[in-house]
mmCIF file of C-alpha atoms in Angstrom:
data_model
loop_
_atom_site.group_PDB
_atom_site.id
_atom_site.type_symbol
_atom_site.label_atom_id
_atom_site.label_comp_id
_atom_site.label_asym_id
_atom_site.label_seq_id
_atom_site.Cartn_x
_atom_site.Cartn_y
_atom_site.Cartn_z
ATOM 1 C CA UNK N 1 0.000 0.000 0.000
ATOM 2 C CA UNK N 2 2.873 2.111 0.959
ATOM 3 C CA UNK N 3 4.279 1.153 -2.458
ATOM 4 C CA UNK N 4 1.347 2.486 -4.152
ATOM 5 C CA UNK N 5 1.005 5.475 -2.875
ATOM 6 C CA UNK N 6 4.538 6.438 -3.110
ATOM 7 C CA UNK N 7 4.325 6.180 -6.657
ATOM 8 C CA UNK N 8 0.642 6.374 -7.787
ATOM 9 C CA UNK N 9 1.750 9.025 -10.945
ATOM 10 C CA UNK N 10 4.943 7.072 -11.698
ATOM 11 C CA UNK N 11 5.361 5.001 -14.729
ATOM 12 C CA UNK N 12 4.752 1.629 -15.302
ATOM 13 C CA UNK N 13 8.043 0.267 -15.383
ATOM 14 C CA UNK N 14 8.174 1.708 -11.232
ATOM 15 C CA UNK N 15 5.433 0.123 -10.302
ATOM 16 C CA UNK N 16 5.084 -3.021 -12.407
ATOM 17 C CA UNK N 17 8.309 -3.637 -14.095
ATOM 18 C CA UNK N 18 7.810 -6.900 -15.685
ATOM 19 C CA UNK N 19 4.182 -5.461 -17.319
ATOM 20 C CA UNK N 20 6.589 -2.478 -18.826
ATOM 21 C CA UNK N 21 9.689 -4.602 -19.727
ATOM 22 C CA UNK N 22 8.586 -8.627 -19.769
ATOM 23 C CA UNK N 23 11.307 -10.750 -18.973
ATOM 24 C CA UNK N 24 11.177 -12.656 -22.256
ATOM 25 C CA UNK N 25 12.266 -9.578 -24.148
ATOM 26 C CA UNK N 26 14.272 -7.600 -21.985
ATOM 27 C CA UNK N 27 16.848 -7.913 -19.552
ATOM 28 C CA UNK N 28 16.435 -4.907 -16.732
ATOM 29 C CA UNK N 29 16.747 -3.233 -13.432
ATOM 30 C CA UNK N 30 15.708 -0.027 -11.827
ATOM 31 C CA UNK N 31 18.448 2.174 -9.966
ATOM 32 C CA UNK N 32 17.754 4.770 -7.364
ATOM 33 C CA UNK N 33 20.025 7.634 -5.857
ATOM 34 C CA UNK N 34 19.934 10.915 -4.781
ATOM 35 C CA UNK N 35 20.969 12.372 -8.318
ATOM 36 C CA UNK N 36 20.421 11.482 -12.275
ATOM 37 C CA UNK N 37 23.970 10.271 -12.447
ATOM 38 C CA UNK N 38 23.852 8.089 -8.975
ATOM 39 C CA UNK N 39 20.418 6.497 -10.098
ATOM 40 C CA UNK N 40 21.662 5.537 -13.688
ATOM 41 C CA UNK N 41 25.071 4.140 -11.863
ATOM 42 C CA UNK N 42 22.659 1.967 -9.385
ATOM 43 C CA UNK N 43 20.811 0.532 -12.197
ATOM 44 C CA UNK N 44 23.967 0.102 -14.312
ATOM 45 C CA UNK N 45 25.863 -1.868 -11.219
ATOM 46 C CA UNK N 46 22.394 -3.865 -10.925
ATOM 47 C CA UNK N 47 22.696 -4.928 -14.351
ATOM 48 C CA UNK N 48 26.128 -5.947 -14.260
ATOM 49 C CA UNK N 49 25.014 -7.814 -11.451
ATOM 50 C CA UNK N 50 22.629 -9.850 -13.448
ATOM 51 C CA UNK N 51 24.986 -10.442 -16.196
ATOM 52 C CA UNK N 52 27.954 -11.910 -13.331
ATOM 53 C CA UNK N 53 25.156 -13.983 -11.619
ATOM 54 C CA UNK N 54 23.587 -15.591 -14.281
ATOM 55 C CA UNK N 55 26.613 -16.074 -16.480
ATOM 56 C CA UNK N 56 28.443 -18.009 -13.271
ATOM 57 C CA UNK N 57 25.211 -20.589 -13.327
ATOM 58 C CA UNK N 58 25.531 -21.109 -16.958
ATOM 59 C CA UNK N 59 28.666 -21.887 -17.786
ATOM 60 C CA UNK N 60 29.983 -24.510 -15.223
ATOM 61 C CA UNK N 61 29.348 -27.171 -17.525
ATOM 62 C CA UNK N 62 31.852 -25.973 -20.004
ATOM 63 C CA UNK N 63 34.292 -25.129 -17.275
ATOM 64 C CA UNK N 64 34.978 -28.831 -16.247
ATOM 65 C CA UNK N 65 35.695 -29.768 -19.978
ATOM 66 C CA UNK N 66 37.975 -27.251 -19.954
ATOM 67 C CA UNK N 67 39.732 -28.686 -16.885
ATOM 68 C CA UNK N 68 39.369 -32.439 -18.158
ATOM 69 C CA UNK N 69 41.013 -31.376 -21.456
ATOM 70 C CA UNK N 70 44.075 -29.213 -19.284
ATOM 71 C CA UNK N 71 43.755 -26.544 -21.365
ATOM 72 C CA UNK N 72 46.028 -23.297 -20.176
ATOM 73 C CA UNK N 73 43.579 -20.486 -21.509
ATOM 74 C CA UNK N 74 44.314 -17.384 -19.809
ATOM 75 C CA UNK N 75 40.836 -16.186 -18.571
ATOM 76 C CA UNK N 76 41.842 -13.585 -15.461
ATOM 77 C CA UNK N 77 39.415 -10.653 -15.269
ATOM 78 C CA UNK N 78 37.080 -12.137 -17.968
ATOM 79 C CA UNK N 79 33.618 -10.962 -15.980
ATOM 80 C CA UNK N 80 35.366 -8.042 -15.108
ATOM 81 C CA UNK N 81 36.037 -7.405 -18.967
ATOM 82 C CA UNK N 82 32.673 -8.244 -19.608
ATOM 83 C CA UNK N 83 30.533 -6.453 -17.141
ATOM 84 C CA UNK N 84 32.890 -3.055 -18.782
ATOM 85 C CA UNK N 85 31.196 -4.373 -22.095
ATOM 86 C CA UNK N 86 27.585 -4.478 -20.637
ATOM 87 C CA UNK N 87 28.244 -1.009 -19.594
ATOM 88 C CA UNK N 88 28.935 0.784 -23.098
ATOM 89 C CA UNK N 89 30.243 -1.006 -26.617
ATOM 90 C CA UNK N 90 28.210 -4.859 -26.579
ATOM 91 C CA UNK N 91 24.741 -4.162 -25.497
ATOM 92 C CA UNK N 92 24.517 0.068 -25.614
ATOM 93 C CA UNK N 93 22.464 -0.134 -22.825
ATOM 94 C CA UNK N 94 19.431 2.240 -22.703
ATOM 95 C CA UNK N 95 17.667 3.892 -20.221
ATOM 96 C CA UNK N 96 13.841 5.260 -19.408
ATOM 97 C CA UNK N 97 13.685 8.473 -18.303
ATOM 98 C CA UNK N 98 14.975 9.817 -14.531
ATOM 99 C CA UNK N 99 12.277 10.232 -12.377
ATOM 100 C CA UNK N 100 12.183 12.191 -9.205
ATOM 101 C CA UNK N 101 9.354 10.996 -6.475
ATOM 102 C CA UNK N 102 9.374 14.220 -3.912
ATOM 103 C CA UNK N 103 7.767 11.904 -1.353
ATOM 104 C CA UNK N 104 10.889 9.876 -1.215
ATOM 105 C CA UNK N 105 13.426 12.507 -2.348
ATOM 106 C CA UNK N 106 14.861 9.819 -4.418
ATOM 107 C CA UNK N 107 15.654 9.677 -8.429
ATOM 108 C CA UNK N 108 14.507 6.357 -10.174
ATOM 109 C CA UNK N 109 15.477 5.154 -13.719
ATOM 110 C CA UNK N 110 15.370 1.930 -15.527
ATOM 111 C CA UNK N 111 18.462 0.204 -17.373
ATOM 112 C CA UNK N 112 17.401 -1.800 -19.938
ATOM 113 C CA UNK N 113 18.680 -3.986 -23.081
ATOM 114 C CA UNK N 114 16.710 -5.756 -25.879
ATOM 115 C CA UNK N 115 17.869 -9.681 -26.049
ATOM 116 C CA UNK N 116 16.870 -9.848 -29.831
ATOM 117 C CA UNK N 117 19.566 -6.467 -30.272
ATOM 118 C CA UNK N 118 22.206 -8.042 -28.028
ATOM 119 C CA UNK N 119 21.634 -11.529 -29.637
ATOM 120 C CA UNK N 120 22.221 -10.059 -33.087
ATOM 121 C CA UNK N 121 25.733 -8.310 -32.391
ATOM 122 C CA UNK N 122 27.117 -11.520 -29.933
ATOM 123 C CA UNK N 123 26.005 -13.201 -32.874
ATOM 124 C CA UNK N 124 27.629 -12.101 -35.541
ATOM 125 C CA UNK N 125 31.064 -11.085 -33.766
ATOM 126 C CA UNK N 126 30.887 -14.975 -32.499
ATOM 127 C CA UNK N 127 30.727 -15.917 -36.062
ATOM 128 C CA UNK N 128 33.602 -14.321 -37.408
ATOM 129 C CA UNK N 129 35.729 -15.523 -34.626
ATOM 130 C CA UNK N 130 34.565 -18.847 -35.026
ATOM 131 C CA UNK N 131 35.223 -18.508 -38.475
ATOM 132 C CA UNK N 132 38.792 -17.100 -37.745
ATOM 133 C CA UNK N 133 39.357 -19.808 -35.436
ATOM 134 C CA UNK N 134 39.167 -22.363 -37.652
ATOM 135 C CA UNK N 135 41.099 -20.897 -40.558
ATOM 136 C CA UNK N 136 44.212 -20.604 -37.844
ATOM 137 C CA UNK N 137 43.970 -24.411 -36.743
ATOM 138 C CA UNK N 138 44.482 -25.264 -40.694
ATOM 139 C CA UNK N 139 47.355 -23.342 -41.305
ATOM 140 C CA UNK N 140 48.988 -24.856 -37.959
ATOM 141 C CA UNK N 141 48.431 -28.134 -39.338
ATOM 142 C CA UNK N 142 50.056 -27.004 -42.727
ATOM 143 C CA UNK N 143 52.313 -24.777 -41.198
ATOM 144 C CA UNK N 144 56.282 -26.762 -41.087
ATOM 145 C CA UNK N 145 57.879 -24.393 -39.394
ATOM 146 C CA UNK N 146 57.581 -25.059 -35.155
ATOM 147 C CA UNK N 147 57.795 -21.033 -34.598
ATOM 148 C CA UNK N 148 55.053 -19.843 -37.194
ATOM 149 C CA UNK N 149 53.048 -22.866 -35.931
ATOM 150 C CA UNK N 150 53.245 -21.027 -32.490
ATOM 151 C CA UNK N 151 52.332 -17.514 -33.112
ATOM 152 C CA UNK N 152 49.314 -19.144 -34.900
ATOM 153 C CA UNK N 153 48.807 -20.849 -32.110
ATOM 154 C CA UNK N 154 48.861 -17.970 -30.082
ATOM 155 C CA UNK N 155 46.305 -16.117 -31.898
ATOM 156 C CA UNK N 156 43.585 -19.157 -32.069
ATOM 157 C CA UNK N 157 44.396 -19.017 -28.411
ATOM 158 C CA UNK N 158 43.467 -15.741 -28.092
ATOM 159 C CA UNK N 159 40.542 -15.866 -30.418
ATOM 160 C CA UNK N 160 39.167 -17.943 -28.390
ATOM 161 C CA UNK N 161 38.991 -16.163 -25.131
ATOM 162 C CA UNK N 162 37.194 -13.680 -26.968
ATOM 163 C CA UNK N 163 34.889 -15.939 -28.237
ATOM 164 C CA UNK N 164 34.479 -17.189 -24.963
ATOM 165 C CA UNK N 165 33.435 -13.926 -23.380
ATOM 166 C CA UNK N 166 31.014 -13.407 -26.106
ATOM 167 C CA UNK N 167 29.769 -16.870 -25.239
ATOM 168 C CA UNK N 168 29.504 -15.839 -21.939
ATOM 169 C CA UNK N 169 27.028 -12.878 -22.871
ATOM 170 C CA UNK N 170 25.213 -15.365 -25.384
ATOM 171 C CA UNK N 171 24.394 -17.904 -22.240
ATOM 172 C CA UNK N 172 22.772 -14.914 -20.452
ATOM 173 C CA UNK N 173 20.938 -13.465 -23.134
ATOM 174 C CA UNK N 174 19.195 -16.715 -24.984
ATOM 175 C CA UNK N 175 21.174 -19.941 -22.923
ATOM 176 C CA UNK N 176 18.571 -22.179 -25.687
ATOM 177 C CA UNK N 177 20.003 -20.481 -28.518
ATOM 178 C CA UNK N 178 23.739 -21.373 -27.604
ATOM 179 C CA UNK N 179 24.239 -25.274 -28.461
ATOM 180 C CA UNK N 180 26.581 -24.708 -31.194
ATOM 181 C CA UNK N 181 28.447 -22.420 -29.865
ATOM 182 C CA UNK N 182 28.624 -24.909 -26.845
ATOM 183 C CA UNK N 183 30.027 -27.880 -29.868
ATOM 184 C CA UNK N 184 32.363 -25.229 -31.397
ATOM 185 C CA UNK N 185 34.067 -24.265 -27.577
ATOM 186 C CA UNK N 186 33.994 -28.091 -26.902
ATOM 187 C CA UNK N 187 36.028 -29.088 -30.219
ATOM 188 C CA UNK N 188 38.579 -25.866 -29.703
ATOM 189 C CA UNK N 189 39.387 -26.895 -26.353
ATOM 190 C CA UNK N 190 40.193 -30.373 -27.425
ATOM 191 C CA UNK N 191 42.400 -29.086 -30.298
ATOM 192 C CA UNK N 192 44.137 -26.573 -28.291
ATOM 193 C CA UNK N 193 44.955 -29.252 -25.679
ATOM 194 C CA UNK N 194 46.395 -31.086 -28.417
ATOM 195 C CA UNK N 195 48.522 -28.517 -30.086
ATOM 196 C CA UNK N 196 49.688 -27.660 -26.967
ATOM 197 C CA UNK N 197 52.898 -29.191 -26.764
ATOM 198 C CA UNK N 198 54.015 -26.632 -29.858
ATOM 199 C CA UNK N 199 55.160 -24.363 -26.891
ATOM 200 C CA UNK N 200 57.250 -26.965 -25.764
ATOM 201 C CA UNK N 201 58.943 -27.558 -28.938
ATOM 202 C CA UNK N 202 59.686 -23.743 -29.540
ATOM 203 C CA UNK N 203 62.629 -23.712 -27.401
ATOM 204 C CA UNK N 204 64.917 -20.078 -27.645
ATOM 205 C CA UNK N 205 68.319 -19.477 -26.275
ATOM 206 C CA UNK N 206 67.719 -15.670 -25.399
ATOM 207 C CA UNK N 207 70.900 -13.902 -26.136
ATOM 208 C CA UNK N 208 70.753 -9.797 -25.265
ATOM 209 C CA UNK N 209 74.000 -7.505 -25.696
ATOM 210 C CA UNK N 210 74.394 -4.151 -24.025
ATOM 211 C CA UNK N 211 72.438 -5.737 -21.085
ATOM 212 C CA UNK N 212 73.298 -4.034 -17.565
ATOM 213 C CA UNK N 213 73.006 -6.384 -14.295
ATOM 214 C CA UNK N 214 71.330 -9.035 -17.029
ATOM 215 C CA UNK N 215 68.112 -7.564 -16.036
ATOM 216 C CA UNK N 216 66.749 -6.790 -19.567
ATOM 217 C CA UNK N 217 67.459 -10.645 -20.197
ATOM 218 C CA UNK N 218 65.937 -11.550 -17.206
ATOM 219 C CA UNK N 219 62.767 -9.454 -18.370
ATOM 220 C CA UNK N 220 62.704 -11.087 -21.290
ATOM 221 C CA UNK N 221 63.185 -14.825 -20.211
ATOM 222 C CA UNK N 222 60.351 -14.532 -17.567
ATOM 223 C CA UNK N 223 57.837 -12.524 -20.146
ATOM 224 C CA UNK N 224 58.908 -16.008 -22.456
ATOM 225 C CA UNK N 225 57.826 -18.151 -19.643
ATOM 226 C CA UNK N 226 55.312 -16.431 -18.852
ATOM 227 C CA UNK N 227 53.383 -16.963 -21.983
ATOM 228 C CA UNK N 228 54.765 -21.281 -22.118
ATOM 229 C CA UNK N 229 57.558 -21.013 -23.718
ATOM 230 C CA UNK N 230 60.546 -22.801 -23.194
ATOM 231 C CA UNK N 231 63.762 -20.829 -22.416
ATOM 232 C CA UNK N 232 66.919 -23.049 -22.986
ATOM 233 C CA UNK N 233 70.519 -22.579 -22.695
ATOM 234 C CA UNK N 234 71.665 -25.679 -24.731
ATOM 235 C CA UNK N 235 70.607 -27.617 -27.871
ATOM 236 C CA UNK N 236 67.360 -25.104 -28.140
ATOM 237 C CA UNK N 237 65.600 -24.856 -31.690
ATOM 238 C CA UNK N 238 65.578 -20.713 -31.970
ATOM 239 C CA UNK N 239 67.997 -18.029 -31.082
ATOM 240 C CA UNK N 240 67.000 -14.797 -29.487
ATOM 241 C CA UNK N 241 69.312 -11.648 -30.161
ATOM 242 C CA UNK N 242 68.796 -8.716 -28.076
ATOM 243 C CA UNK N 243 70.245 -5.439 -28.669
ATOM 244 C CA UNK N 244 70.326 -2.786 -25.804
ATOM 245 C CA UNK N 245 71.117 0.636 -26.745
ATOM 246 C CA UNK N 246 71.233 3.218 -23.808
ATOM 247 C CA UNK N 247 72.025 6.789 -25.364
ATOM 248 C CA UNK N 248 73.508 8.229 -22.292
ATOM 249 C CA UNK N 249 74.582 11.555 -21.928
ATOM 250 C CA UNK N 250 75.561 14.073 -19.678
ATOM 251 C CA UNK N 251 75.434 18.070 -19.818
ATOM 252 C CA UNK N 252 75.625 20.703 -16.949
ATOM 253 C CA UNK N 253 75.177 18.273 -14.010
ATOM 254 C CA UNK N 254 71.664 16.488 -16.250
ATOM 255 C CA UNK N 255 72.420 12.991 -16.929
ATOM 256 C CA UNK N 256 69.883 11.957 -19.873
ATOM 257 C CA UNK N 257 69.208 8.587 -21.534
ATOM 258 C CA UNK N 258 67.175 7.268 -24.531
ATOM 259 C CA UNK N 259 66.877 4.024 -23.840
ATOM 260 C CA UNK N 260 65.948 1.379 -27.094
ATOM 261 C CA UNK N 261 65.936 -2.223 -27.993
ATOM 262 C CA UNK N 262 65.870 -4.638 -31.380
ATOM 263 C CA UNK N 263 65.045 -8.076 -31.250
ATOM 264 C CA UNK N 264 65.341 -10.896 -33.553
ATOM 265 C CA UNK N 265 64.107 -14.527 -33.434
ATOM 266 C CA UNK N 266 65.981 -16.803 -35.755
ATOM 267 C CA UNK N 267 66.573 -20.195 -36.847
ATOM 268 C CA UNK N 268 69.889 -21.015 -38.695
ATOM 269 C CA UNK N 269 70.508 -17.390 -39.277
ATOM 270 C CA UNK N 270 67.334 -17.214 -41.046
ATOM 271 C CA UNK N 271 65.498 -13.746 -39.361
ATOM 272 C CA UNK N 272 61.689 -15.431 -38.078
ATOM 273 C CA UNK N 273 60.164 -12.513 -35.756
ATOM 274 C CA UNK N 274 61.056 -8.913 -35.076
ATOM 275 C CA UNK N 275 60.643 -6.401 -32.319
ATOM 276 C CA UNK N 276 62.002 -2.739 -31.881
ATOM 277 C CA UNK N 277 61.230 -0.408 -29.172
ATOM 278 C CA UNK N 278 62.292 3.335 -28.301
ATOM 279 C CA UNK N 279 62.090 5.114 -25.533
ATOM 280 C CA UNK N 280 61.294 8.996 -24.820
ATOM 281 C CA UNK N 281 64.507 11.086 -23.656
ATOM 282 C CA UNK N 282 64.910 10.578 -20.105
ATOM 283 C CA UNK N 283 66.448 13.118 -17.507
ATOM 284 C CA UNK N 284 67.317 12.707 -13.830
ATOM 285 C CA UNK N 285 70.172 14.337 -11.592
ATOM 286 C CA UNK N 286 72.664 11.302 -11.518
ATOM 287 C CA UNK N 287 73.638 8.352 -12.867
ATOM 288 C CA UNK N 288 72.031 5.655 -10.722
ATOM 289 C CA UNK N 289 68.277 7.478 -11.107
ATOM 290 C CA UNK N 290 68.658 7.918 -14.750
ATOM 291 C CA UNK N 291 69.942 3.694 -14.787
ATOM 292 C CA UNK N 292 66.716 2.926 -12.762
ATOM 293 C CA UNK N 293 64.368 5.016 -14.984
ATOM 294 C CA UNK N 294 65.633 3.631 -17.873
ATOM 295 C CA UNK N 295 64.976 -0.023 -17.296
ATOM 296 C CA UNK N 296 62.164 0.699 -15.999
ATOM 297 C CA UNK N 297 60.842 2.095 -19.214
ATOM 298 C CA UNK N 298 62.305 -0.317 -21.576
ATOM 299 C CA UNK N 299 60.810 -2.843 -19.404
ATOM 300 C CA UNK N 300 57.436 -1.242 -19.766
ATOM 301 C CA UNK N 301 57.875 -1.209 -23.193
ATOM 302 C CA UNK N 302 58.366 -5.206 -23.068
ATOM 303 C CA UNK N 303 55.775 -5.812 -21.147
ATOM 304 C CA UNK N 304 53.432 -3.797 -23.277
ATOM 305 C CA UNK N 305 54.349 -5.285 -26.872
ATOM 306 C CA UNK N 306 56.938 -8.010 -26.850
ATOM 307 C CA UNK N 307 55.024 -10.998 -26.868
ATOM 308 C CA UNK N 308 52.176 -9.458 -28.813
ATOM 309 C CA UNK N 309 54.400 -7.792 -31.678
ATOM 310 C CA UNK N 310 56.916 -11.279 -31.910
ATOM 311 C CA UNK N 311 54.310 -14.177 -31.175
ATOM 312 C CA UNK N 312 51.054 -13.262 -31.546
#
């Protein structure tokens, strides 16, 4: 009764939300706050909350034949990803308009998204990646050479994260509409687990010149492992060459450095994969600042692009 009185000259979707948005067509939520802004934030959060709830019921099923294949897909912050999708590019979510109830001193306003809409882009991203997806695992297979074989490898990998948070977002729009996209993540798993051992194969002797304190090489030997694959010191298939190139200078008590890179991967002296980065001029009042500053940049700029520029 309270209820109703409160909002007797509010619109439907305030006092009967499932009459204004059924279920069956729309996914929703109403947000309150004391503002516009903090009302359309409240709904937004209460939507993401929908999308992390129902998506953790869904997709437990495809979870343990991920684990009974032993599949190392790289899935950290995947919701998080997603519920930044929900919020803006995926499902441009819409809203009613803000409505103020004096009574209450409270703004209301409904977040909402049309399935059919949301179905329609998931779909057709989905498809394309599927599509890519396949196209990759038959150039592996006719792919000789053990490094190419990985970079492709690296990319269906990565194709099909993204096709996995988009499958994600399909389970909790239409979960009846999703079997073949259920198949498809099934029979990528079960290849992936199988060209797995690739990584193991691509073993590189890293090699870096100009190195201070071997920390560059260290960088570069742990981003390597990082990402499965094997560093080796002896009998490895690939050579990595690293060039370190500090540009130090000094002028009126300013020590200055523009610090840069070049990397090659290479089998039998034949060049397979290349990676360059430079640095912005760096200043600092002594040596030992401008040493620290410049590592730590270059070693930004590895851990930005290296793996994704040489093996990806």
């Amino acid at each position: 009764m309270y209820s109703a009185l409160c909002f007797a000259s509010s619109p439907k979707w305030l006092t009967d939300l499932e009459k204004a948005f059924p279920t069956v067509d729309y996914i929703r939520t109403v947000g309150e706050g004391n503002s516009d802004s903090s009302a359309k934030k409240a709904a937004l959060s209460e939507l993401s909350s929908y999308f992390n709830q129902t998506i953790s019921s869904q997709t437990q099923a495809l979870k343990s034949i991920e684990r009974d294949h032993s599949v190392h897909i790289q899935k950290d912050d995947v919701r998080q990803n997603l519920i930044t999708s929900t919020k803006s590019e995926l499902f441009s979510v819409q809203y009613t308009n803000t409505v103020y109830e004096k009574n209450l001193e409270k703004f209301y306003v409904c977040a909402y998204l049309v399935r059919k809409d949301v179905w329609n882009v998931i779909s057709q991203r989905t498809d394309v990646i599927m599509n890519n997806c396949k196209s990759l695992l038959k150039q592996i297979n006719k792919e000789t050479e053990i490094l190419n074989q990985l970079i492709q490898f690296n990319r269906t990998e990565q194709l099909y994260s993204d096709f996995y948070s988009l499958y994600e977002m399909a389970l909790a729009i239409y979960p009846h509409r999703c079997s073949e996209y259920t198949a498809f993540a099934e029979k990528i798993v079960s290849e992936l687990s199988v060209l797995s051992s690739i990584r193991a194969q691509a073993t590189i002797k890293v090699i870096v010149n100009g190195d201070k304190q071997n920390r560059i090489k260290g960088k570069i030997c742990s981003l390597l492992s990082q990402n499965g694959i094997t560093v080796a010191e002896t009998n490895a298939r690939y050579v990595l060459n690293a060039d370190v190139i500090w540009n130090e200078s000094q002028f009126n008590g300013i020590y200055s450095s523009i610090p840069q890179i070049q990397i090659t991967v290479s089998n039998n002296n034949t060049e397979l994969t290349f990676f360059a980065a430079k640095c912005e001029r760096l200043s600092a009042y002594n040596q030992e600042t401008i040493e620290q500053i410049a590592f730590a940049n270059l070693e930004e700029q590895l851990e930005e692009r290296f793996i994704t520029e040489c093996f990806r």
